Amino acid sequence: MEVAKALSHSKAVSFGFSIVSNSVSLRPFNKHFHADILNNDCRFHRRPIHIGSQLNCYYGKQFSLLKPTRKRADLLPTPRCSVAGSSSTEPHNPIEMHLRGFSAESVKAALLQLTPIDIVKWSGILSIIAAATKWTVNTLFSPFFWMYFSWSWLFWPWFVAVLIAFYGLHCFGKHLHGEANMFEQLAIVTSAFTWLTLVPPGFFNGYLEGWPFVFFFVYHYFFFFNVSVRKRLYGDYFTRPHDPKWDVNLPMTSRLVFSAGIMVAHWLAAFEGPELHRIPGGWNNLGIWGLILTTLLMQYNATLYLAKYSENVVVPTAVVQFGPYRWVRHPIYSSTMLLFVTNFLALRAPLSLLFVVAVCLLYYRQKAKLEEALMVETFGESYTQYASKVKYKFIPFIY
């Protein structure tokens, strides 16, 4: 038998074949066929469904043709051919596959397997879904809802405040893992100040004007003084490695209670104070602007003097006795309390003012006690003499 030419250099190709006498002819096809072989007769039929097949022919060795060869037909062994195929009649649509197994009998069998607890559970879930659906439909078709929605959106964008809060919490989670960049740290501060200065008066008044906007920006400027000091000393905004013993912090419970107290005080001030348009303006607020200036200067000078006599802005190298430290031993905490007091004075909320002062004194007194113990341990007699000379911790001539 003579093989005229090689079909391909691959070991498996898709082809059809026919057997006539002692010769085998192979012919490639562009489409898939399947063969029904009966009594040495090969018939090819088109199939509508995908089928994969492979034909392997070999004479003792695997059938590989690289060069034409010529051998006597009577010396060749009988060729052995095998056809391997795979076909699938299953539907490719997953929905159709699930529907094929769906029947009344299957539903009946599933219901019979339910326990009383399952029935109660699913009844409760369906009741909640039905009630929520009914409430949603009634709300959407209520003209009063759309009237309130339009007015509240016009005067106070609640959705913006909620989105800012969620984004701030997301950034705070990244900050706890040390992954927040500068923009995300700014987002944390902005979301906190939004819910301190803008949301409470917006909630109780239905609109915003005047002092809430002023203190929203004053809070930002105040709390970014330490960042500006780093920029001034080092040329960038990032903290430097330092001895962790100077990171004086109270337990997490105390910090959470303090944060909650500050938030509650701002909401109480917005509730206690008069409507924003009733707060007098002009020269009546000259004292408020003077307190704002005093607060900002006190915070900036205290931070700057502390940084000059500290290593990496955090670790003190000497006892600071200049600037605001001549009057109180903890002027940074004092300026923070003065900031809150000024805000509440501007909103005309005296009871909330007393509340926020009490919250700050309870927290800062514990923190100052730890810091002063660390200063005595580090500087000894030098800090003891300073404490005896400057007797007031937070409020000059009072405490």
mmCIF file of C-alpha atoms in Angstrom:
data_model
loop_
_atom_site.group_PDB
_atom_site.id
_atom_site.type_symbol
_atom_site.label_atom_id
_atom_site.label_comp_id
_atom_site.label_asym_id
_atom_site.label_seq_id
_atom_site.Cartn_x
_atom_site.Cartn_y
_atom_site.Cartn_z
ATOM 1 C CA MET A 1 0.000 0.000 0.000
ATOM 2 C CA GLU A 2 1.318 3.452 -0.836
ATOM 3 C CA VAL A 3 0.472 6.502 1.091
ATOM 4 C CA ALA A 4 0.447 9.444 -1.280
ATOM 5 C CA LYS A 5 1.116 12.301 1.137
ATOM 6 C CA ALA A 6 1.137 13.321 4.776
ATOM 7 C CA LEU A 7 -2.047 14.863 6.090
ATOM 8 C CA SER A 8 -0.645 16.962 8.904
ATOM 9 C CA HIS A 9 2.177 17.158 11.410
ATOM 10 C CA SER A 10 -0.310 16.964 14.297
ATOM 11 C CA LYS A 11 -1.184 13.670 15.903
ATOM 12 C CA ALA A 12 -4.913 14.161 15.808
ATOM 13 C CA VAL A 13 -7.006 15.942 13.206
ATOM 14 C CA SER A 14 -10.691 16.037 12.393
ATOM 15 C CA PHE A 15 -11.265 14.022 9.170
ATOM 16 C CA GLY A 16 -13.526 11.524 7.435
ATOM 17 C CA PHE A 17 -12.413 8.271 5.852
ATOM 18 C CA SER A 18 -13.533 5.474 3.545
ATOM 19 C CA ILE A 19 -12.221 1.934 3.065
ATOM 20 C CA VAL A 20 -12.071 0.511 -0.444
ATOM 21 C CA SER A 21 -10.369 -2.825 -0.975
ATOM 22 C CA ASN A 22 -6.930 -2.739 0.665
ATOM 23 C CA SER A 23 -6.395 1.035 0.487
ATOM 24 C CA VAL A 24 -7.172 3.605 3.157
ATOM 25 C CA SER A 25 -7.817 7.195 2.171
ATOM 26 C CA LEU A 26 -8.060 10.041 4.664
ATOM 27 C CA ARG A 27 -9.706 13.350 3.854
ATOM 28 C CA PRO A 28 -10.019 16.380 6.200
ATOM 29 C CA PHE A 29 -13.396 17.995 6.727
ATOM 30 C CA ASN A 30 -14.242 21.526 7.801
ATOM 31 C CA LYS A 31 -17.359 20.441 9.693
ATOM 32 C CA HIS A 32 -18.056 17.851 12.356
ATOM 33 C CA PHE A 33 -19.516 14.494 11.351
ATOM 34 C CA HIS A 34 -20.202 11.224 13.068
ATOM 35 C CA ALA A 35 -19.889 7.830 11.431
ATOM 36 C CA ASP A 36 -22.139 4.789 11.586
ATOM 37 C CA ILE A 37 -20.023 1.801 10.566
ATOM 38 C CA LEU A 38 -22.001 -1.250 9.545
ATOM 39 C CA ASN A 39 -20.465 -4.147 7.573
ATOM 40 C CA ASN A 40 -17.376 -2.131 6.546
ATOM 41 C CA ASP A 41 -19.630 0.634 5.163
ATOM 42 C CA CYS A 42 -19.012 4.144 6.463
ATOM 43 C CA ARG A 43 -21.803 6.725 6.223
ATOM 44 C CA PHE A 44 -21.435 10.312 7.402
ATOM 45 C CA HIS A 45 -24.272 12.394 8.713
ATOM 46 C CA ARG A 46 -24.452 16.008 9.766
ATOM 47 C CA ARG A 47 -25.265 16.460 13.478
ATOM 48 C CA PRO A 48 -27.065 19.508 14.903
ATOM 49 C CA ILE A 49 -25.440 19.183 18.341
ATOM 50 C CA HIS A 50 -21.787 19.604 19.146
ATOM 51 C CA ILE A 51 -19.727 16.420 18.927
ATOM 52 C CA GLY A 52 -16.046 15.888 19.438
ATOM 53 C CA SER A 53 -14.259 12.895 17.846
ATOM 54 C CA GLN A 54 -10.746 11.670 17.336
ATOM 55 C CA LEU A 55 -9.410 8.946 15.058
ATOM 56 C CA ASN A 56 -6.097 7.225 15.825
ATOM 57 C CA CYS A 57 -4.667 4.807 13.262
ATOM 58 C CA TYR A 58 -1.373 3.018 13.663
ATOM 59 C CA TYR A 59 0.542 0.058 12.294
ATOM 60 C CA GLY A 60 2.226 -1.289 15.391
ATOM 61 C CA LYS A 61 3.592 2.233 16.055
ATOM 62 C CA GLN A 62 1.690 5.471 16.320
ATOM 63 C CA PHE A 63 0.555 6.717 12.926
ATOM 64 C CA SER A 64 2.919 9.578 12.026
ATOM 65 C CA LEU A 65 3.749 10.506 8.447
ATOM 66 C CA LEU A 66 6.674 12.688 7.703
ATOM 67 C CA LYS A 67 7.988 11.204 4.432
ATOM 68 C CA PRO A 68 6.348 9.035 1.793
ATOM 69 C CA THR A 69 7.274 5.378 2.264
ATOM 70 C CA ARG A 70 6.767 2.386 0.050
ATOM 71 C CA LYS A 71 6.181 -1.066 1.410
ATOM 72 C CA ARG A 72 4.652 -4.219 0.113
ATOM 73 C CA ALA A 73 1.035 -4.632 1.032
ATOM 74 C CA ASP A 74 1.414 -8.270 2.006
ATOM 75 C CA LEU A 75 4.102 -7.400 4.570
ATOM 76 C CA LEU A 76 2.020 -4.849 6.363
ATOM 77 C CA PRO A 77 -0.034 -5.862 9.409
ATOM 78 C CA THR A 78 -3.716 -5.186 9.527
ATOM 79 C CA PRO A 79 -4.294 -1.545 10.426
ATOM 80 C CA ARG A 80 -6.037 -0.865 13.727
ATOM 81 C CA CYS A 81 -8.272 2.177 13.976
ATOM 82 C CA SER A 82 -10.231 3.512 16.890
ATOM 83 C CA VAL A 83 -12.812 6.267 16.978
ATOM 84 C CA ALA A 84 -13.323 8.097 20.256
ATOM 85 C CA GLY A 85 -16.157 10.524 20.481
ATOM 86 C CA SER A 86 -18.086 12.506 23.044
ATOM 87 C CA SER A 87 -21.456 14.048 22.559
ATOM 88 C CA SER A 88 -23.793 15.956 24.819
ATOM 89 C CA THR A 89 -27.467 16.493 24.440
ATOM 90 C CA GLU A 90 -27.805 18.451 27.711
ATOM 91 C CA PRO A 91 -29.069 22.044 27.351
ATOM 92 C CA HIS A 92 -26.496 24.786 27.818
ATOM 93 C CA ASN A 93 -28.980 27.215 29.418
ATOM 94 C CA PRO A 94 -28.761 26.903 33.253
ATOM 95 C CA ILE A 95 -32.356 28.115 33.696
ATOM 96 C CA GLU A 96 -33.590 25.446 31.351
ATOM 97 C CA MET A 97 -31.561 22.834 33.252
ATOM 98 C CA HIS A 98 -33.243 23.832 36.540
ATOM 99 C CA LEU A 99 -36.703 23.924 34.989
ATOM 100 C CA ARG A 100 -36.297 20.409 33.629
ATOM 101 C CA GLY A 101 -36.063 19.119 37.217
ATOM 102 C CA PHE A 102 -39.007 21.230 38.384
ATOM 103 C CA SER A 103 -42.313 19.444 38.734
ATOM 104 C CA ALA A 104 -45.349 19.293 40.999
ATOM 105 C CA GLU A 105 -44.002 16.133 42.609
ATOM 106 C CA SER A 106 -40.708 17.841 43.534
ATOM 107 C CA VAL A 107 -42.580 20.781 45.080
ATOM 108 C CA LYS A 108 -44.808 18.418 47.038
ATOM 109 C CA ALA A 109 -41.768 16.476 48.303
ATOM 110 C CA ALA A 110 -40.043 19.712 49.406
ATOM 111 C CA LEU A 111 -43.141 20.886 51.286
ATOM 112 C CA LEU A 112 -43.467 17.561 53.081
ATOM 113 C CA GLN A 113 -39.907 17.936 54.401
ATOM 114 C CA LEU A 114 -40.622 21.288 56.112
ATOM 115 C CA THR A 115 -40.599 21.261 59.902
ATOM 116 C CA PRO A 116 -42.828 23.523 62.058
ATOM 117 C CA ILE A 117 -39.823 25.721 62.805
ATOM 118 C CA ASP A 118 -39.167 26.138 59.079
ATOM 119 C CA ILE A 119 -42.818 27.067 58.506
ATOM 120 C CA VAL A 120 -42.699 29.738 61.224
ATOM 121 C CA LYS A 121 -39.399 31.092 59.917
ATOM 122 C CA TRP A 122 -40.547 31.373 56.303
ATOM 123 C CA SER A 123 -43.904 32.813 57.367
ATOM 124 C CA GLY A 124 -42.079 35.575 59.267
ATOM 125 C CA ILE A 125 -39.780 36.298 56.310
ATOM 126 C CA LEU A 126 -42.703 36.493 53.878
ATOM 127 C CA SER A 127 -44.629 38.748 56.279
ATOM 128 C CA ILE A 128 -41.670 41.146 56.551
ATOM 129 C CA ILE A 129 -41.261 41.199 52.763
ATOM 130 C CA ALA A 130 -44.974 41.879 52.270
ATOM 131 C CA ALA A 131 -44.982 44.669 54.888
ATOM 132 C CA ALA A 132 -41.842 46.291 53.450
ATOM 133 C CA THR A 133 -43.253 46.112 49.938
ATOM 134 C CA LYS A 134 -46.550 47.662 51.052
ATOM 135 C CA TRP A 135 -44.763 50.473 52.941
ATOM 136 C CA THR A 136 -42.489 51.201 49.977
ATOM 137 C CA VAL A 137 -45.387 51.342 47.502
ATOM 138 C CA ASN A 138 -47.456 53.577 49.785
ATOM 139 C CA THR A 139 -44.496 55.899 50.339
ATOM 140 C CA LEU A 140 -43.666 56.211 46.654
ATOM 141 C CA PHE A 141 -47.266 57.027 45.776
ATOM 142 C CA SER A 142 -47.690 59.511 48.640
ATOM 143 C CA PRO A 143 -47.541 63.177 47.514
ATOM 144 C CA PHE A 144 -46.545 64.278 51.026
ATOM 145 C CA PHE A 145 -43.378 62.163 50.829
ATOM 146 C CA TRP A 146 -42.277 63.783 47.587
ATOM 147 C CA MET A 147 -43.054 67.249 48.956
ATOM 148 C CA TYR A 148 -40.950 66.582 52.073
ATOM 149 C CA PHE A 149 -38.230 64.946 49.981
ATOM 150 C CA SER A 150 -37.944 67.927 47.664
ATOM 151 C CA TRP A 151 -37.818 70.472 50.520
ATOM 152 C CA SER A 152 -35.381 68.485 52.630
ATOM 153 C CA TRP A 153 -33.129 67.946 49.623
ATOM 154 C CA LEU A 154 -33.271 71.625 48.777
ATOM 155 C CA PHE A 155 -32.375 72.870 52.256
ATOM 156 C CA TRP A 156 -30.395 69.996 53.714
ATOM 157 C CA PRO A 157 -28.875 67.248 51.488
ATOM 158 C CA TRP A 158 -29.226 64.251 53.775
ATOM 159 C CA PHE A 159 -27.997 61.804 51.180
ATOM 160 C CA VAL A 160 -24.729 63.712 50.833
ATOM 161 C CA ALA A 161 -24.180 63.629 54.605
ATOM 162 C CA VAL A 162 -24.890 59.886 54.759
ATOM 163 C CA LEU A 163 -22.546 59.162 51.850
ATOM 164 C CA ILE A 164 -19.799 61.246 53.472
ATOM 165 C CA ALA A 165 -20.273 59.337 56.730
ATOM 166 C CA PHE A 166 -20.010 55.926 55.048
ATOM 167 C CA TYR A 167 -16.963 56.963 53.070
ATOM 168 C CA GLY A 168 -15.370 58.350 56.247
ATOM 169 C CA LEU A 169 -15.953 55.038 58.042
ATOM 170 C CA HIS A 170 -14.433 53.174 55.088
ATOM 171 C CA CYS A 171 -11.347 55.401 55.174
ATOM 172 C CA PHE A 172 -11.128 55.048 58.955
ATOM 173 C CA GLY A 173 -11.017 51.259 58.559
ATOM 174 C CA LYS A 174 -8.099 51.655 56.161
ATOM 175 C CA HIS A 175 -6.439 54.083 58.594
ATOM 176 C CA LEU A 176 -6.588 51.492 61.386
ATOM 177 C CA HIS A 177 -4.631 49.117 59.116
ATOM 178 C CA GLY A 178 -2.159 51.851 58.151
ATOM 179 C CA GLU A 179 -3.318 51.960 54.519
ATOM 180 C CA ALA A 180 -5.022 55.387 54.316
ATOM 181 C CA ASN A 181 -3.361 58.025 52.144
ATOM 182 C CA MET A 182 -3.483 61.789 52.731
ATOM 183 C CA PHE A 183 -6.782 62.269 50.893
ATOM 184 C CA GLU A 184 -8.449 59.464 52.839
ATOM 185 C CA GLN A 185 -7.234 60.933 56.141
ATOM 186 C CA LEU A 186 -8.748 64.252 55.103
ATOM 187 C CA ALA A 187 -11.999 62.423 54.300
ATOM 188 C CA ILE A 188 -12.064 60.982 57.848
ATOM 189 C CA VAL A 189 -11.698 64.447 59.395
ATOM 190 C CA THR A 190 -14.212 66.037 56.994
ATOM 191 C CA SER A 191 -16.873 63.400 57.667
ATOM 192 C CA ALA A 192 -16.444 63.825 61.430
ATOM 193 C CA PHE A 193 -16.684 67.630 61.277
ATOM 194 C CA THR A 194 -19.686 67.422 58.945
ATOM 195 C CA TRP A 195 -21.594 65.437 61.558
ATOM 196 C CA LEU A 196 -20.414 67.774 64.342
ATOM 197 C CA THR A 197 -21.003 71.201 62.835
ATOM 198 C CA LEU A 198 -23.411 70.858 59.880
ATOM 199 C CA VAL A 199 -25.737 67.905 60.404
ATOM 200 C CA PRO A 200 -27.129 68.789 63.900
ATOM 201 C CA PRO A 201 -28.236 72.358 63.047
ATOM 202 C CA GLY A 202 -29.401 71.175 59.630
ATOM 203 C CA PHE A 203 -31.549 68.525 61.300
ATOM 204 C CA PHE A 204 -33.215 70.861 63.819
ATOM 205 C CA ASN A 205 -33.572 73.862 61.487
ATOM 206 C CA GLY A 206 -34.158 72.227 58.114
ATOM 207 C CA TYR A 207 -31.585 74.534 56.528
ATOM 208 C CA LEU A 208 -28.122 75.957 57.147
ATOM 209 C CA GLU A 209 -26.773 79.458 57.382
ATOM 210 C CA GLY A 210 -24.260 81.457 59.374
ATOM 211 C CA TRP A 211 -22.165 79.957 62.142
ATOM 212 C CA PRO A 212 -22.325 76.229 61.197
ATOM 213 C CA PHE A 213 -20.483 76.970 57.947
ATOM 214 C CA VAL A 214 -17.936 79.144 59.765
ATOM 215 C CA PHE A 215 -17.085 76.509 62.357
ATOM 216 C CA PHE A 216 -16.979 73.737 59.753
ATOM 217 C CA PHE A 217 -13.919 75.442 58.248
ATOM 218 C CA VAL A 218 -12.514 76.626 61.591
ATOM 219 C CA TYR A 219 -12.515 73.027 62.890
ATOM 220 C CA HIS A 220 -10.554 71.920 59.823
ATOM 221 C CA TYR A 221 -8.019 74.694 60.197
ATOM 222 C CA PHE A 222 -7.638 74.102 63.919
ATOM 223 C CA PHE A 223 -7.001 70.354 63.772
ATOM 224 C CA PHE A 224 -4.582 70.568 60.852
ATOM 225 C CA PHE A 225 -2.137 72.833 62.669
ATOM 226 C CA ASN A 226 0.052 69.908 63.713
ATOM 227 C CA VAL A 227 0.187 68.778 60.082
ATOM 228 C CA SER A 228 1.234 72.270 58.991
ATOM 229 C CA VAL A 229 3.987 72.222 61.631
ATOM 230 C CA ARG A 230 5.360 68.985 60.158
ATOM 231 C CA LYS A 231 5.325 70.621 56.731
ATOM 232 C CA ARG A 232 7.179 73.628 58.092
ATOM 233 C CA LEU A 233 9.860 71.581 59.876
ATOM 234 C CA TYR A 234 10.354 68.623 57.510
ATOM 235 C CA GLY A 235 8.901 69.642 54.147
ATOM 236 C CA ASP A 236 6.172 66.979 54.109
ATOM 237 C CA TYR A 237 3.071 65.953 56.070
ATOM 238 C CA PHE A 238 4.063 62.520 57.356
ATOM 239 C CA THR A 239 4.920 61.457 60.886
ATOM 240 C CA ARG A 240 8.415 60.291 61.776
ATOM 241 C CA PRO A 241 9.455 57.118 63.660
ATOM 242 C CA HIS A 242 9.680 57.766 67.403
ATOM 243 C CA ASP A 243 9.673 56.075 70.786
ATOM 244 C CA PRO A 244 6.172 54.565 71.216
ATOM 245 C CA LYS A 245 6.140 55.331 74.954
ATOM 246 C CA TRP A 246 5.266 58.924 74.064
ATOM 247 C CA ASP A 247 2.064 57.845 72.342
ATOM 248 C CA VAL A 248 0.028 58.363 75.493
ATOM 249 C CA ASN A 249 -3.513 57.058 75.037
ATOM 250 C CA LEU A 250 -6.276 56.131 77.409
ATOM 251 C CA PRO A 251 -8.106 52.793 77.036
ATOM 252 C CA MET A 252 -10.362 52.410 74.003
ATOM 253 C CA THR A 253 -13.485 52.588 76.198
ATOM 254 C CA SER A 254 -12.511 56.023 77.502
ATOM 255 C CA ARG A 255 -11.807 57.299 73.998
ATOM 256 C CA LEU A 256 -15.134 56.031 72.699
ATOM 257 C CA VAL A 257 -17.022 57.601 75.613
ATOM 258 C CA PHE A 258 -15.219 60.898 75.021
ATOM 259 C CA SER A 259 -16.024 60.867 71.289
ATOM 260 C CA ALA A 260 -19.666 60.035 72.011
ATOM 261 C CA GLY A 261 -19.826 62.842 74.595
ATOM 262 C CA ILE A 262 -18.484 65.396 72.117
ATOM 263 C CA MET A 263 -21.004 64.272 69.484
ATOM 264 C CA VAL A 264 -23.904 64.416 71.964
ATOM 265 C CA ALA A 265 -22.835 67.891 73.121
ATOM 266 C CA HIS A 266 -22.946 69.247 69.551
ATOM 267 C CA TRP A 267 -26.402 67.785 68.968
ATOM 268 C CA LEU A 268 -27.632 69.213 72.282
ATOM 269 C CA ALA A 269 -26.265 72.635 71.315
ATOM 270 C CA ALA A 270 -28.133 72.544 67.987
ATOM 271 C CA PHE A 271 -31.311 71.533 69.831
ATOM 272 C CA GLU A 272 -30.914 74.080 72.641
ATOM 273 C CA GLY A 273 -29.986 77.091 70.540
ATOM 274 C CA PRO A 274 -32.522 79.274 68.731
ATOM 275 C CA GLU A 275 -33.251 78.979 65.025
ATOM 276 C CA LEU A 276 -30.286 80.037 62.957
ATOM 277 C CA HIS A 277 -32.000 83.027 61.385
ATOM 278 C CA ARG A 278 -32.819 84.379 64.877
ATOM 279 C CA ILE A 279 -29.156 84.528 65.962
ATOM 280 C CA PRO A 280 -28.094 88.189 65.727
ATOM 281 C CA GLY A 281 -25.245 89.113 63.452
ATOM 282 C CA GLY A 282 -23.002 92.121 62.881
ATOM 283 C CA TRP A 283 -21.162 93.682 65.811
ATOM 284 C CA ASN A 284 -22.955 91.405 68.262
ATOM 285 C CA ASN A 285 -20.596 88.625 67.244
ATOM 286 C CA LEU A 286 -17.358 90.578 67.590
ATOM 287 C CA GLY A 287 -16.517 88.700 70.769
ATOM 288 C CA ILE A 288 -17.083 85.355 68.998
ATOM 289 C CA TRP A 289 -14.602 86.295 66.273
ATOM 290 C CA GLY A 290 -12.108 87.365 68.955
ATOM 291 C CA LEU A 291 -12.431 83.970 70.662
ATOM 292 C CA ILE A 292 -11.942 82.195 67.328
ATOM 293 C CA LEU A 293 -8.722 84.124 66.728
ATOM 294 C CA THR A 294 -7.509 83.437 70.267
ATOM 295 C CA THR A 295 -8.227 79.723 69.885
ATOM 296 C CA LEU A 296 -6.357 79.433 66.589
ATOM 297 C CA LEU A 297 -3.322 81.389 67.802
ATOM 298 C CA MET A 298 -3.175 79.438 71.053
ATOM 299 C CA GLN A 299 -3.279 76.091 69.227
ATOM 300 C CA TYR A 300 -0.706 77.108 66.639
ATOM 301 C CA ASN A 301 1.786 78.569 69.114
ATOM 302 C CA ALA A 302 1.441 75.652 71.515
ATOM 303 C CA THR A 303 2.047 73.142 68.717
ATOM 304 C CA LEU A 304 4.950 75.102 67.269
ATOM 305 C CA TYR A 305 6.790 75.588 70.615
ATOM 306 C CA LEU A 306 6.284 71.941 71.500
ATOM 307 C CA ALA A 307 7.662 70.870 68.113
ATOM 308 C CA LYS A 308 10.732 73.097 68.482
ATOM 309 C CA TYR A 309 11.629 71.437 71.778
ATOM 310 C CA SER A 310 10.724 67.942 70.586
ATOM 311 C CA GLU A 311 12.262 65.307 68.406
ATOM 312 C CA ASN A 312 10.099 64.298 65.406
ATOM 313 C CA VAL A 313 7.346 66.610 66.772
ATOM 314 C CA VAL A 314 6.391 63.949 69.351
ATOM 315 C CA VAL A 315 9.288 63.205 71.710
ATOM 316 C CA PRO A 316 10.142 66.210 73.957
ATOM 317 C CA THR A 317 13.787 67.001 74.489
ATOM 318 C CA ALA A 318 13.226 69.693 77.140
ATOM 319 C CA VAL A 319 10.502 71.170 79.320
ATOM 320 C CA VAL A 320 8.730 73.849 77.259
ATOM 321 C CA GLN A 321 8.126 77.020 79.264
ATOM 322 C CA PHE A 322 7.449 79.547 76.507
ATOM 323 C CA GLY A 323 4.363 80.832 74.698
ATOM 324 C CA PRO A 324 1.056 79.468 76.002
ATOM 325 C CA TYR A 325 2.995 77.112 78.330
ATOM 326 C CA ARG A 326 3.645 80.102 80.589
ATOM 327 C CA TRP A 327 -0.032 80.171 81.615
ATOM 328 C CA VAL A 328 -1.236 76.554 81.488
ATOM 329 C CA ARG A 329 0.618 73.258 81.419
ATOM 330 C CA HIS A 330 -1.531 71.726 78.636
ATOM 331 C CA PRO A 331 -2.428 74.552 76.237
ATOM 332 C CA ILE A 332 -3.275 72.231 73.326
ATOM 333 C CA TYR A 333 -6.073 70.641 75.358
ATOM 334 C CA SER A 334 -7.127 74.076 76.586
ATOM 335 C CA SER A 335 -7.415 75.411 73.026
ATOM 336 C CA THR A 336 -9.520 72.401 72.040
ATOM 337 C CA MET A 337 -11.972 73.085 74.872
ATOM 338 C CA LEU A 338 -11.995 76.779 73.956
ATOM 339 C CA LEU A 339 -12.891 75.870 70.370
ATOM 340 C CA PHE A 340 -15.957 73.916 71.516
ATOM 341 C CA VAL A 341 -16.926 76.663 73.951
ATOM 342 C CA THR A 342 -16.722 79.301 71.204
ATOM 343 C CA ASN A 343 -18.922 77.246 68.908
ATOM 344 C CA PHE A 344 -21.595 76.786 71.578
ATOM 345 C CA LEU A 345 -21.473 80.468 72.500
ATOM 346 C CA ALA A 346 -22.079 81.312 68.839
ATOM 347 C CA LEU A 347 -25.108 78.989 68.817
ATOM 348 C CA ARG A 348 -26.378 80.491 72.123
ATOM 349 C CA ALA A 349 -26.395 77.136 73.938
ATOM 350 C CA PRO A 350 -25.067 77.687 77.520
ATOM 351 C CA LEU A 351 -26.205 74.355 78.999
ATOM 352 C CA SER A 352 -24.530 72.412 76.211
ATOM 353 C CA LEU A 353 -21.424 74.531 76.806
ATOM 354 C CA LEU A 354 -21.231 73.359 80.429
ATOM 355 C CA PHE A 355 -21.780 69.779 79.326
ATOM 356 C CA VAL A 356 -18.949 69.793 76.767
ATOM 357 C CA VAL A 357 -16.559 71.432 79.273
ATOM 358 C CA ALA A 358 -17.331 68.673 81.797
ATOM 359 C CA VAL A 359 -16.735 65.956 79.165
ATOM 360 C CA CYS A 360 -13.401 67.481 78.128
ATOM 361 C CA LEU A 361 -12.187 67.996 81.702
ATOM 362 C CA LEU A 362 -12.964 64.395 82.688
ATOM 363 C CA TYR A 363 -11.085 63.012 79.694
ATOM 364 C CA TYR A 364 -8.144 65.422 79.494
ATOM 365 C CA ARG A 365 -7.505 65.227 83.249
ATOM 366 C CA GLN A 366 -6.829 61.482 82.982
ATOM 367 C CA LYS A 367 -4.651 61.928 79.908
ATOM 368 C CA ALA A 368 -2.706 64.830 81.441
ATOM 369 C CA LYS A 369 -2.010 62.750 84.548
ATOM 370 C CA LEU A 370 -0.317 60.044 82.425
ATOM 371 C CA GLU A 371 1.659 62.603 80.445
ATOM 372 C CA GLU A 372 2.892 64.445 83.533
ATOM 373 C CA ALA A 373 4.026 61.193 85.137
ATOM 374 C CA LEU A 374 6.017 60.451 81.977
ATOM 375 C CA MET A 375 7.516 63.961 82.001
ATOM 376 C CA VAL A 376 8.587 63.618 85.671
ATOM 377 C CA GLU A 377 10.134 60.238 84.865
ATOM 378 C CA THR A 378 12.051 61.741 81.927
ATOM 379 C CA PHE A 379 13.047 65.230 83.189
ATOM 380 C CA GLY A 380 12.738 64.831 86.964
ATOM 381 C CA GLU A 381 13.264 67.997 88.994
ATOM 382 C CA SER A 382 13.080 70.240 85.929
ATOM 383 C CA TYR A 383 9.437 69.390 85.264
ATOM 384 C CA THR A 384 8.558 69.413 88.970
ATOM 385 C CA GLN A 385 9.763 73.015 89.255
ATOM 386 C CA TYR A 386 7.802 73.966 86.135
ATOM 387 C CA ALA A 387 4.613 72.379 87.541
ATOM 388 C CA SER A 388 5.031 74.247 90.811
ATOM 389 C CA LYS A 389 5.488 77.537 88.910
ATOM 390 C CA VAL A 390 2.598 77.032 86.444
ATOM 391 C CA LYS A 391 -0.167 75.775 88.718
ATOM 392 C CA TYR A 392 -3.056 75.612 86.235
ATOM 393 C CA LYS A 393 -3.506 72.680 83.882
ATOM 394 C CA PHE A 394 -6.224 73.824 81.470
ATOM 395 C CA ILE A 395 -8.031 77.046 82.483
ATOM 396 C CA PRO A 396 -5.973 80.019 83.717
ATOM 397 C CA PHE A 397 -6.809 81.097 87.300
ATOM 398 C CA ILE A 398 -9.490 78.400 87.545
ATOM 399 C CA TYR A 399 -8.188 74.857 86.977
#
